[in-house]
Amino acid sequence: MVRFFTCTCTLLLSLYLVARISLPASAAPPSGDGQSHQIRILFISSCEKQYTVQDQLEKGLELGLKKDHRQHEFFYEFMYASRIRDKGFHDIYAAYLDKKFRGVPLDFIVAWADDASIFLNRYPDLFPDARRIYLQKPGTLQLVPQNLHAVIGVRTDFKKSVAEMLAIQNPDRLLVIGSTENSVAAGRLAAIKTALAELAPAIAIEYLVDLPLETVRARLSATPENNTAAFFVLMFSDGQGVSLSPYEVAESLAQSSRIPIYTYLENLLGSGVVGGYVISQTAEGQFLGELLGNPDAALREIDLTPMRYIFDWAALDRWQVDQTRLPSAALIINRPPKLLKEYYPHLIAGIVFITIQMAMIIYLFVNRNRLHKAKSELVQHRDHLEQLVSERTAALSQSNQEIAERENRFRSLSDATVEGIVFIAGGKIIEVNRSMARMVDRSVAEITGRDVLAFVDPVQRDLVSERIRNNYTDPYETLLVDKNGTSFPVSIQGRSFTYKGQRVRVAVVRDLRELKEAQEEILTLQGILPICASCKKIRDDQGYWNKLEEYIQKHSDALFSHGLCHDCAEQLYGDQPWFKEIPESERKDS
């Protein structure tokens, strides 16, 4: 039962995943000219890669580029704030970017926030063909006009963030947490102080500024809950030399706090803070994406107010914040479905019960027929398997017998040949016939397994080795040695082929000893023979004149028998009566 239920769930999940994977992504329609163009953007960020603010901005970019059907390729580079103050860092960083993106046709360079804007403005000749966009640049920075495409100034309203917090929480006491470790943190802390001085002069305010993180945690955990709230500005370290992201600091504070913590930064939501009227990096990214989607627009200077009412439901619920005081336009994230929360245990129990009941019903009605069918199929399969094994066994036996017969026939034919046959693999003799064994005056067992060059005359070994190595296929003559070390002439012709994954060479060897002897004898009758013009005697090498018959019989295997030719017979007996009586046709035939 459990196994059936598990398999069913796995199957449904697999079908879902296959459907998700197989659904084609919505194809981008072609551009008006029928050609697509890829937009390449180098994005230089002032923050570090792991900061959540970077994630928020990239999500906004995706939203802003949805309507632009061209392809966009982003190259993200980060300034690594801890090294920005190093001497000569800007020059090193510029050289690094130039080397890394040399040859990449960049369309835009985006500098985000203070450090990136200052750096890019300092090097106007860096990537001269790319149009420049400054997002959230410092207000006092005078930009070089070269390749300037857009300047997006970000307007923040810290006063409204403070006012929203006061309207929702209405605290009697407020803790403000921040630092002055860099210009950004110090400037925003000053803006919050100014807003509080104007909006809440009667509220008791305690500033926890430039304190170690553990000290602030201890203060928040010891603060009573009676109508007290906290406002987190910015901290980039634990106050003792360890760098942290603002999100990590906010998360650590929220874990220890007994009072709600408000903020003005969207990227801190999810760490445990309540939220409020926040700067939305998602909104910044979305606006930037829409701007990149319209690259042909003229130079623009834009003032953007990317602030939204955003709250974290988990923090609201934890500190029992009265949600009726939230603005009507507020976005509450991480809110679980109300029905699911209230009836979650009952819903899960009902699903499990119904699933078990359905599984039992399916099991009872289907499993019996399946079992009978499986038994029948098993019997049929077993009978078929037995028949198949029997047929395969008989076929294998017959095949083995045929192979043995073929091997015997091959061995008989091989041994019956006059020529020697040698099979060579890796320079070793792996098989020979008896004719070859007799030729070198050894047994087959003595030859098999030995180096083939051991049976070659030492003078001819380099030649034979070269012919084997180069797969020489034409006949050639060489010298072999027999058991006594006597050399004798042979003719060899070889071929190579692959057998069972191994390179094998077969050679046919012909004994030339008898042929050479015959040639030597024949040579004795070759050349110019001195013969007498009258008696036809032949003079030998010693100067003696020999009868023609005697000379030829001495120097060859020919024998002579004597008779008369037709002309000689006419000359000798033509006047005899008995000769004249012989018919002319018979005289010529006799």
Coordinates of C-alpha atoms in Angstrom, one line a residue:
M1 CA 0.0 0.0 0.0
V2 CA 2.7 2.4 1.0
R3 CA 4.7 1.4 -2.0
F4 CA 1.8 2.1 -4.3
F5 CA 1.1 5.5 -2.8
T6 CA 4.8 6.5 -3.1
C7 CA 4.9 5.4 -6.7
T8 CA 1.7 7.4 -7.5
C9 CA 3.1 10.6 -5.9
T10 CA 6.4 10.2 -7.7
L11 CA 4.6 9.7 -11.0
L12 CA 2.5 12.8 -10.5
L13 CA 5.5 14.9 -9.6
S14 CA 7.5 13.6 -12.6
L15 CA 4.6 14.4 -14.9
Y16 CA 4.5 17.9 -13.5
L17 CA 8.2 18.5 -13.9
V18 CA 8.2 17.1 -17.4
A19 CA 5.3 19.4 -18.3
R20 CA 7.1 22.4 -16.9
I21 CA 10.4 21.6 -18.7
S22 CA 8.8 20.7 -22.0
L23 CA 6.7 23.8 -22.2
P24 CA 8.4 26.1 -24.6
A25 CA 9.5 29.5 -23.4
S26 CA 7.5 32.3 -25.0
A27 CA 9.4 33.1 -28.2
A28 CA 10.5 36.7 -28.7
P29 CA 9.0 38.1 -31.8
P30 CA 11.5 39.4 -34.4
S31 CA 12.4 43.0 -34.6
G32 CA 10.9 45.3 -37.2
D33 CA 13.8 44.8 -39.6
G34 CA 13.6 41.0 -39.3
Q35 CA 16.9 40.8 -37.4
S36 CA 17.6 40.3 -33.7
H37 CA 20.2 42.4 -31.8
Q38 CA 21.9 41.4 -28.6
I39 CA 22.3 44.3 -26.1
R40 CA 25.4 43.9 -23.9
I41 CA 25.5 45.8 -20.7
L42 CA 28.4 46.1 -18.2
F43 CA 26.9 46.7 -14.8
I44 CA 29.4 48.1 -12.2
S45 CA 27.9 47.9 -8.7
S46 CA 29.2 49.8 -5.6
C47 CA 28.0 47.0 -3.3
E48 CA 29.2 43.5 -2.9
K49 CA 27.8 40.5 -4.8
Q50 CA 26.2 38.8 -1.8
Y51 CA 24.2 41.8 -0.7
T52 CA 20.4 41.3 -1.0
V53 CA 20.2 44.8 -2.4
Q54 CA 21.9 43.5 -5.5
D55 CA 19.3 40.7 -5.8
Q56 CA 16.4 43.2 -5.5
L57 CA 17.8 45.4 -8.3
E58 CA 18.4 42.4 -10.7
K59 CA 14.8 41.3 -10.1
G60 CA 13.6 44.7 -11.0
L61 CA 15.8 44.7 -14.2
E62 CA 14.0 41.5 -15.3
L63 CA 10.6 43.1 -14.8
G64 CA 11.7 46.2 -16.7
L65 CA 13.0 44.2 -19.7
K66 CA 10.0 41.9 -20.1
K67 CA 8.5 44.1 -22.9
D68 CA 11.8 44.4 -24.8
H69 CA 12.1 41.3 -27.0
R70 CA 15.7 41.8 -27.8
Q71 CA 18.3 39.7 -26.1
H72 CA 20.2 41.4 -23.2
E73 CA 23.5 40.1 -21.8
F74 CA 24.6 41.5 -18.5
F75 CA 28.1 41.4 -17.1
Y76 CA 28.1 42.2 -13.4
E77 CA 31.2 43.6 -11.7
F78 CA 31.5 44.6 -8.1
M79 CA 33.8 47.2 -6.5
Y80 CA 34.5 45.2 -3.4
A81 CA 34.0 48.1 -0.9
S82 CA 36.7 46.9 1.5
R83 CA 39.4 47.5 -1.1
I84 CA 38.2 50.7 -2.6
R85 CA 40.3 52.7 -0.2
D86 CA 43.5 50.9 -1.2
K87 CA 46.0 53.2 -2.9
G88 CA 45.9 52.9 -6.7
F89 CA 42.8 50.6 -6.6
H90 CA 40.9 52.6 -9.3
D91 CA 43.8 52.3 -11.7
I92 CA 44.1 48.5 -11.0
Y93 CA 40.4 48.1 -11.4
A94 CA 40.3 50.0 -14.7
A95 CA 43.1 47.9 -16.1
Y96 CA 41.3 44.7 -15.0
L97 CA 38.0 45.7 -16.7
D98 CA 39.9 46.8 -19.9
K99 CA 41.6 43.4 -20.1
K100 CA 38.6 41.3 -19.3
F101 CA 36.2 43.0 -21.7
R102 CA 38.6 43.8 -24.5
G103 CA 37.0 42.7 -27.7
V104 CA 33.5 42.6 -26.2
P105 CA 31.2 45.0 -28.0
L106 CA 29.5 46.7 -25.0
D107 CA 26.4 48.8 -25.7
F108 CA 26.0 50.3 -22.2
I109 CA 27.9 50.7 -19.0
V110 CA 25.8 51.2 -15.9
A111 CA 27.4 52.6 -12.7
W112 CA 25.3 52.1 -9.6
A113 CA 25.7 54.3 -6.5
D114 CA 28.5 56.5 -5.3
D115 CA 31.7 54.4 -5.6
A116 CA 30.9 53.0 -9.1
S117 CA 29.9 56.5 -10.3
I118 CA 33.0 58.1 -9.1
F119 CA 35.2 55.4 -10.6
L120 CA 33.5 55.4 -14.1
N121 CA 33.5 59.2 -14.3
R122 CA 37.3 59.2 -13.6
Y123 CA 38.0 57.1 -16.8
P124 CA 36.1 58.7 -19.7
D125 CA 38.2 56.7 -22.3
L126 CA 37.4 53.3 -20.8
F127 CA 35.2 51.5 -23.4
P128 CA 34.7 54.6 -25.5
D129 CA 32.0 53.0 -27.7
A130 CA 29.6 52.2 -24.8
R131 CA 26.9 54.6 -23.7
R132 CA 27.0 55.5 -20.0
I133 CA 24.2 55.4 -17.5
Y134 CA 24.7 56.7 -13.9
L135 CA 22.2 55.3 -11.4
Q136 CA 22.0 57.0 -8.0
K137 CA 25.2 59.0 -8.4
P138 CA 26.5 61.4 -5.7
G139 CA 24.8 64.8 -5.9
T140 CA 28.0 66.8 -6.0
L141 CA 29.8 64.7 -8.7
Q142 CA 30.4 66.6 -11.9
L143 CA 30.0 64.1 -14.8
V144 CA 32.2 64.0 -17.9
P145 CA 29.8 64.5 -20.9
Q146 CA 31.6 61.9 -23.1
N147 CA 29.2 59.1 -24.1
L148 CA 26.7 60.1 -21.4
H149 CA 23.3 58.5 -22.1
A150 CA 21.3 59.0 -18.9
V151 CA 21.6 60.2 -15.3
I152 CA 19.1 58.8 -12.9
G153 CA 18.9 60.6 -9.6
V154 CA 17.2 58.8 -6.7
R155 CA 15.1 61.0 -4.4
T156 CA 14.6 59.7 -0.9
D157 CA 12.1 60.9 1.6
F158 CA 13.4 59.8 5.0
K159 CA 11.0 62.2 6.7
K160 CA 8.1 60.3 5.2
S161 CA 9.7 57.0 6.3
V162 CA 9.9 58.3 9.9
A163 CA 6.4 59.7 9.8
E164 CA 5.0 56.4 8.6
M165 CA 6.6 54.5 11.4
L166 CA 5.3 57.0 14.0
A167 CA 1.8 56.8 12.6
I168 CA 1.7 53.0 12.7
Q169 CA 3.5 52.3 16.0
N170 CA 2.8 55.6 17.9
P171 CA 5.7 54.8 20.3
D172 CA 6.6 56.6 23.5
R173 CA 10.2 55.6 23.2
L174 CA 12.4 55.0 20.1
L175 CA 15.8 53.4 19.6
V176 CA 17.7 54.5 16.5
I177 CA 20.4 52.1 15.4
G178 CA 23.1 53.1 13.0
S179 CA 26.7 53.9 12.4
T180 CA 29.0 56.6 10.8
E181 CA 31.6 54.2 9.5
N182 CA 31.1 55.5 5.9
S183 CA 29.6 58.5 4.2
V184 CA 26.4 56.7 3.1
A185 CA 25.6 55.5 6.6
A186 CA 26.5 58.8 8.2
G187 CA 24.5 60.8 5.7
R188 CA 21.3 58.7 6.2
L189 CA 21.7 58.7 9.9
A190 CA 21.8 62.5 9.8
A191 CA 18.7 62.7 7.7
I192 CA 16.8 60.4 10.1
K193 CA 17.9 62.6 13.1
T194 CA 16.6 65.7 11.3
A195 CA 13.3 64.1 10.5
L196 CA 12.8 62.9 14.1
A197 CA 13.7 66.3 15.5
E198 CA 10.9 67.8 13.4
L199 CA 8.3 65.1 13.7
A200 CA 8.7 63.7 17.2
P201 CA 10.2 66.3 19.6
A202 CA 8.3 64.9 22.5
I203 CA 9.4 61.2 22.1
A204 CA 12.3 59.9 24.1
I205 CA 14.9 58.9 21.5
E206 CA 18.0 56.8 22.3
Y207 CA 20.7 56.7 19.6
L208 CA 22.6 53.5 19.5
V209 CA 25.4 54.7 17.1
D210 CA 28.8 53.1 16.4
L211 CA 28.3 50.5 19.1
P212 CA 29.4 46.8 18.8
L213 CA 26.7 44.6 17.4
E214 CA 26.6 42.5 20.6
T215 CA 26.0 45.6 22.7
V216 CA 23.0 46.6 20.5
R217 CA 21.6 43.1 20.6
A218 CA 21.8 43.1 24.4
R219 CA 20.1 46.5 24.5
L220 CA 17.2 45.3 22.3
S221 CA 16.7 42.1 24.2
A222 CA 16.6 44.0 27.5
T223 CA 14.2 46.8 26.3
P224 CA 10.6 46.3 27.6
E225 CA 7.9 45.9 25.1
N226 CA 5.7 48.7 26.5
N227 CA 5.1 51.0 23.5
T228 CA 8.8 51.1 22.4
A229 CA 10.1 50.7 18.8
A230 CA 13.4 50.7 17.0
F231 CA 14.5 52.2 13.7
F232 CA 17.5 50.6 11.8
V233 CA 19.5 52.9 9.6
L234 CA 22.7 51.2 8.4
M235 CA 25.6 49.1 9.8
F236 CA 28.3 47.4 7.7
S237 CA 30.2 45.5 10.5
D238 CA 29.9 44.0 13.9
G239 CA 31.7 47.0 15.3
Q240 CA 34.8 44.9 16.1
G241 CA 36.4 44.6 12.7
V242 CA 34.3 42.0 11.0
S243 CA 32.5 43.2 7.8
L244 CA 28.8 42.3 7.5
S245 CA 26.1 43.2 5.1
P246 CA 23.3 45.4 6.4
Y247 CA 20.9 42.4 6.0
E248 CA 23.1 40.2 8.2
V249 CA 23.2 42.9 10.8
A250 CA 19.4 43.4 10.7
E251 CA 18.8 39.7 10.9
S252 CA 21.0 39.4 14.0
L253 CA 19.3 42.3 15.7
A254 CA 15.8 41.0 14.9
Q255 CA 16.6 37.6 16.5
S256 CA 17.4 39.3 19.8
S257 CA 14.9 42.1 19.8
R258 CA 11.8 42.3 22.0
I259 CA 10.5 45.3 20.2
P260 CA 9.5 45.9 16.5
I261 CA 12.3 47.2 14.2
Y262 CA 11.4 49.5 11.3
T263 CA 13.6 50.5 8.4
Y264 CA 13.6 52.4 5.1
L265 CA 15.3 49.7 2.9
E266 CA 13.3 47.1 1.0
N267 CA 16.3 44.8 0.7
L268 CA 16.2 44.3 4.5
L269 CA 12.7 42.7 4.4
G270 CA 12.9 39.1 5.2
S271 CA 15.5 39.6 7.9
G272 CA 12.9 40.1 10.6
V273 CA 12.3 43.8 10.4
V274 CA 8.8 45.2 9.9
G275 CA 9.5 47.5 6.9
G276 CA 7.7 50.8 6.3
Y277 CA 8.0 53.4 3.6
V278 CA 11.1 52.0 2.0
I279 CA 13.5 52.6 -0.8
S280 CA 12.7 49.9 -3.3
Q281 CA 15.7 48.6 -5.3
T282 CA 13.2 46.5 -7.3
A283 CA 11.6 49.8 -8.5
E284 CA 15.0 51.2 -9.3
G285 CA 15.9 48.1 -11.3
Q286 CA 12.6 48.1 -13.1
F287 CA 13.0 51.7 -14.2
L288 CA 16.5 51.0 -15.4
G289 CA 15.3 48.0 -17.4
E290 CA 12.6 50.1 -19.1
L291 CA 15.3 52.7 -19.9
L292 CA 17.6 50.0 -21.4
G293 CA 14.6 48.8 -23.4
N294 CA 14.5 52.2 -25.2
P295 CA 18.2 52.7 -26.0
D296 CA 17.5 55.2 -28.8
A297 CA 16.1 57.9 -26.5
A298 CA 18.1 61.1 -26.2
L299 CA 20.2 62.1 -23.2
R300 CA 18.0 62.4 -20.1
E301 CA 18.4 63.5 -16.6
I302 CA 15.7 61.8 -14.5
D303 CA 14.7 62.2 -10.8
L304 CA 13.3 58.9 -9.6
T305 CA 11.5 58.4 -6.3
P306 CA 11.7 54.6 -5.9
M307 CA 9.9 54.5 -2.5
R308 CA 7.0 52.1 -1.7
Y309 CA 4.9 51.0 1.4
I310 CA 6.2 47.5 1.9
F311 CA 5.8 45.4 5.1
D312 CA 6.8 41.9 6.1
W313 CA 3.8 39.9 7.3
A314 CA 5.9 37.6 9.6
A315 CA 7.3 40.7 11.5
L316 CA 3.8 42.3 11.7
D317 CA 2.4 39.1 13.1
R318 CA 5.4 38.6 15.5
W319 CA 5.0 42.0 17.2
Q320 CA 1.2 42.2 16.8
V321 CA 1.3 45.4 14.7
D322 CA -2.2 46.8 14.1
Q323 CA -2.6 46.2 10.3
T324 CA -5.5 48.6 10.2
R325 CA -3.1 51.4 10.6
L326 CA -1.2 50.5 7.4
P327 CA -1.7 52.6 4.3
S328 CA -4.2 51.3 1.8
A329 CA -1.5 51.1 -0.9
A330 CA 0.8 49.0 1.3
L331 CA 2.2 45.8 -0.1
I332 CA 2.5 43.0 2.5
I333 CA 5.0 40.3 1.5
N334 CA 5.4 36.8 2.8
R335 CA 1.7 36.6 3.7
P336 CA 0.5 33.0 3.9
P337 CA -2.9 32.1 2.6
K338 CA -5.5 32.6 5.3
L339 CA -7.4 29.5 4.6
L340 CA -4.3 27.4 4.5
K341 CA -3.2 28.7 7.8
E342 CA -6.5 28.1 9.6
Y343 CA -7.3 24.7 8.2
Y344 CA -3.8 23.5 7.3
P345 CA -3.9 20.4 9.7
H346 CA -7.4 19.4 8.8
L347 CA -6.7 19.8 5.1
I348 CA -3.6 17.7 5.3
A349 CA -5.4 15.0 7.3
G350 CA -8.3 15.0 4.8
I351 CA -5.9 14.7 1.8
V352 CA -4.1 11.8 3.5
F353 CA -7.3 10.0 4.5
I354 CA -8.8 10.4 1.0
T355 CA -5.6 9.3 -0.7
I356 CA -5.4 6.2 1.5
Q357 CA -9.0 5.3 0.9
M358 CA -8.6 5.7 -2.9
A359 CA -5.4 3.7 -2.8
M360 CA -7.1 0.9 -0.9
I361 CA -10.0 0.8 -3.3
I362 CA -7.7 0.8 -6.4
Y363 CA -5.6 -1.9 -4.7
L364 CA -8.5 -4.2 -4.0
F365 CA -10.2 -3.9 -7.4
V366 CA -7.1 -3.9 -9.6
N367 CA -4.5 -6.0 -7.7
R368 CA -6.4 -9.4 -8.0
N369 CA -6.7 -9.1 -11.8
R370 CA -3.2 -8.0 -12.0
L371 CA -2.0 -10.9 -9.9
H372 CA -3.8 -13.5 -12.1
K373 CA -2.5 -11.8 -15.2
A374 CA 1.0 -11.7 -13.8
K375 CA 0.9 -15.4 -13.0
S376 CA -0.3 -16.3 -16.5
E377 CA 2.3 -14.1 -18.1
L378 CA 4.9 -15.6 -15.8
V379 CA 4.0 -19.2 -16.9
Q380 CA 4.0 -18.2 -20.6
H381 CA 7.3 -16.4 -20.1
R382 CA 8.9 -19.4 -18.4
D383 CA 7.8 -21.8 -21.1
H384 CA 9.0 -19.4 -23.8
L385 CA 12.3 -19.0 -21.9
E386 CA 12.8 -22.8 -21.6
Q387 CA 12.1 -23.2 -25.3
L388 CA 14.4 -20.4 -26.2
V389 CA 17.2 -21.8 -24.0
S390 CA 16.7 -25.2 -25.6
E391 CA 16.9 -23.7 -29.1
R392 CA 19.8 -21.6 -28.3
T393 CA 21.7 -24.5 -26.7
A394 CA 21.1 -26.7 -29.8
A395 CA 22.1 -23.8 -32.1
L396 CA 25.3 -23.2 -30.0
S397 CA 26.2 -26.9 -30.0
Q398 CA 25.8 -27.1 -33.8
S399 CA 27.7 -23.8 -34.2
N400 CA 30.6 -25.2 -32.1
Q401 CA 30.6 -28.4 -34.1
E402 CA 30.7 -26.5 -37.4
I403 CA 33.5 -24.3 -36.1
A404 CA 35.5 -27.4 -35.0
E405 CA 34.9 -29.0 -38.5
R406 CA 36.0 -25.8 -40.2
E407 CA 39.1 -25.6 -38.1
N408 CA 39.9 -29.2 -38.9
R409 CA 39.3 -28.6 -42.6
F410 CA 41.4 -25.4 -42.5
R411 CA 44.2 -27.3 -40.6
S412 CA 44.1 -30.1 -43.2
L413 CA 44.2 -27.8 -46.1
S414 CA 46.9 -25.7 -44.5
D415 CA 49.1 -28.8 -43.8
A416 CA 48.4 -30.1 -47.3
T417 CA 49.9 -27.1 -49.0
V418 CA 53.5 -27.1 -50.2
E419 CA 54.0 -23.5 -49.1
G420 CA 54.6 -22.6 -45.5
I421 CA 51.9 -20.5 -43.7
V422 CA 52.8 -18.3 -40.8
F423 CA 50.5 -16.2 -38.5
I424 CA 52.3 -13.4 -36.7
A425 CA 51.0 -11.0 -33.9
G426 CA 53.2 -8.5 -32.1
G427 CA 56.3 -9.9 -33.7
K428 CA 55.6 -13.5 -32.4
I429 CA 54.6 -16.6 -34.3
I430 CA 51.1 -17.6 -33.1
E431 CA 50.4 -20.4 -35.7
V432 CA 52.2 -22.3 -38.5
N433 CA 51.4 -25.3 -40.7
R434 CA 53.5 -28.4 -41.0
S435 CA 55.0 -27.4 -44.4
M436 CA 56.6 -24.4 -42.7
A437 CA 57.9 -26.6 -39.8
R438 CA 59.4 -29.0 -42.3
M439 CA 61.0 -26.1 -44.2
V440 CA 63.0 -25.0 -41.2
D441 CA 63.5 -28.5 -39.9
R442 CA 61.6 -28.0 -36.7
S443 CA 58.3 -29.1 -35.1
V444 CA 55.3 -26.9 -34.9
A445 CA 55.6 -26.7 -31.1
E446 CA 59.2 -25.5 -31.4
I447 CA 58.2 -22.6 -33.7
T448 CA 55.0 -21.4 -32.1
G449 CA 55.4 -18.5 -29.7
R450 CA 58.9 -17.6 -30.8
D451 CA 60.1 -14.3 -32.4
V452 CA 59.6 -14.5 -36.2
L453 CA 63.0 -12.9 -36.8
A454 CA 64.7 -15.9 -35.0
F455 CA 64.2 -17.9 -38.2
V456 CA 65.5 -15.2 -40.6
D457 CA 69.1 -15.0 -41.7
P458 CA 70.7 -12.2 -39.6
V459 CA 71.7 -10.4 -42.7
Q460 CA 68.1 -10.2 -43.8
R461 CA 66.4 -9.4 -40.5
D462 CA 66.2 -5.6 -41.0
L463 CA 64.6 -6.1 -44.4
V464 CA 62.0 -8.6 -43.1
S465 CA 61.2 -6.4 -40.0
E466 CA 60.7 -3.4 -42.2
R467 CA 58.3 -5.3 -44.5
I468 CA 56.2 -6.5 -41.6
R469 CA 56.1 -3.1 -40.0
N470 CA 55.0 -1.4 -43.2
N471 CA 52.5 -4.1 -44.1
Y472 CA 54.3 -4.9 -47.4
T473 CA 52.0 -7.0 -49.6
D474 CA 54.1 -7.8 -52.7
P475 CA 56.2 -11.0 -52.9
Y476 CA 59.9 -10.6 -52.1
E477 CA 62.9 -12.9 -51.6
T478 CA 64.9 -13.4 -48.5
L479 CA 66.9 -16.0 -46.6
L480 CA 65.7 -18.2 -43.7
V481 CA 67.8 -20.5 -41.5
D482 CA 67.0 -24.1 -40.6
K483 CA 67.7 -25.9 -37.4
N484 CA 71.4 -26.3 -38.2
G485 CA 71.8 -22.6 -39.0
T486 CA 72.0 -23.1 -42.7
S487 CA 70.6 -20.3 -44.8
F488 CA 68.3 -21.1 -47.8
P489 CA 66.3 -18.9 -50.2
V490 CA 62.6 -18.4 -49.9
S491 CA 59.8 -16.1 -51.4
I492 CA 57.5 -14.4 -48.9
Q493 CA 54.1 -12.7 -49.5
G494 CA 52.1 -11.3 -46.5
R495 CA 48.8 -9.6 -45.6
S496 CA 47.6 -8.0 -42.4
F497 CA 44.1 -8.1 -40.9
T498 CA 42.3 -7.6 -37.5
Y499 CA 41.3 -10.7 -35.6
K500 CA 39.5 -10.4 -32.2
G501 CA 40.8 -6.8 -31.7
Q502 CA 44.4 -7.8 -32.5
R503 CA 46.5 -6.9 -35.6
V504 CA 47.6 -10.2 -37.2
R505 CA 49.8 -10.8 -40.3
V506 CA 49.7 -14.0 -42.3
A507 CA 52.6 -14.8 -44.6
V508 CA 52.9 -17.5 -47.3
V509 CA 56.5 -18.8 -47.6
R510 CA 57.8 -20.7 -50.7
D511 CA 61.0 -22.7 -50.6
L512 CA 63.2 -21.6 -53.6
R513 CA 66.0 -24.1 -53.1
E514 CA 65.0 -26.5 -56.0
L515 CA 64.1 -23.6 -58.2
K516 CA 67.6 -22.0 -57.7
E517 CA 69.3 -25.3 -58.4
A518 CA 67.3 -25.7 -61.7
Q519 CA 68.1 -22.2 -62.7
E520 CA 71.8 -22.9 -62.1
E521 CA 71.7 -26.0 -64.3
I522 CA 69.8 -24.2 -67.0
L523 CA 72.4 -21.5 -67.0
T524 CA 75.0 -24.0 -68.2
L525 CA 73.3 -24.2 -71.6
Q526 CA 72.9 -20.5 -72.0
G527 CA 75.2 -18.2 -73.9
I528 CA 77.0 -18.5 -77.3
L529 CA 78.2 -22.1 -78.2
P530 CA 81.1 -22.4 -80.7
I531 CA 80.0 -25.0 -83.3
C532 CA 81.7 -26.3 -86.4
A533 CA 80.1 -25.1 -89.6
S534 CA 80.9 -28.4 -91.4
C535 CA 80.6 -31.3 -89.0
K536 CA 78.5 -29.5 -86.4
K537 CA 80.8 -30.5 -83.4
I538 CA 80.7 -28.1 -80.4
R539 CA 83.9 -26.9 -78.7
D540 CA 83.9 -27.1 -74.8
D541 CA 85.6 -24.8 -72.3
Q542 CA 88.8 -26.9 -72.5
G543 CA 89.0 -26.5 -76.3
Y544 CA 88.0 -30.0 -77.2
W545 CA 85.5 -30.6 -80.0
N546 CA 82.6 -32.8 -79.0
K547 CA 79.8 -34.3 -81.0
L548 CA 76.6 -32.3 -80.7
E549 CA 74.7 -35.2 -79.1
E550 CA 77.4 -35.9 -76.5
Y551 CA 77.7 -32.2 -75.5
I552 CA 74.0 -31.7 -74.9
Q553 CA 73.6 -35.0 -73.1
K554 CA 76.5 -34.1 -70.8
H555 CA 75.1 -30.7 -70.0
S556 CA 71.4 -31.5 -69.7
D557 CA 68.9 -34.3 -69.1
A558 CA 68.0 -34.6 -72.8
L559 CA 68.4 -38.0 -74.7
F560 CA 68.7 -38.4 -78.5
S561 CA 67.1 -40.9 -80.9
H562 CA 68.2 -40.9 -84.6
G563 CA 66.3 -40.8 -87.9
L564 CA 66.3 -39.1 -91.3
C565 CA 64.6 -36.0 -92.4
H566 CA 62.8 -35.9 -95.7
D567 CA 65.5 -34.0 -97.6
C568 CA 68.3 -36.3 -96.4
A569 CA 66.2 -39.4 -97.3
E570 CA 65.7 -38.0 -100.9
Q571 CA 69.4 -37.3 -101.2
L572 CA 70.5 -40.7 -100.0
Y573 CA 67.9 -43.0 -101.5
G574 CA 66.0 -41.0 -104.0
D575 CA 67.4 -43.1 -106.9
Q576 CA 66.5 -46.5 -105.4
P577 CA 63.5 -48.3 -106.9
W578 CA 62.1 -49.4 -103.5
F579 CA 62.2 -45.8 -102.3
K580 CA 60.4 -44.5 -105.4
E581 CA 57.6 -47.0 -104.7
I582 CA 56.8 -45.3 -101.4
P583 CA 54.0 -42.8 -101.9
E584 CA 55.0 -39.2 -101.5
S585 CA 52.6 -38.6 -98.5
E586 CA 54.1 -41.6 -96.6
R587 CA 57.6 -40.5 -97.2
K588 CA 56.9 -37.2 -95.5
D589 CA 55.2 -38.8 -92.6
S590 CA 57.9 -41.5 -92.0

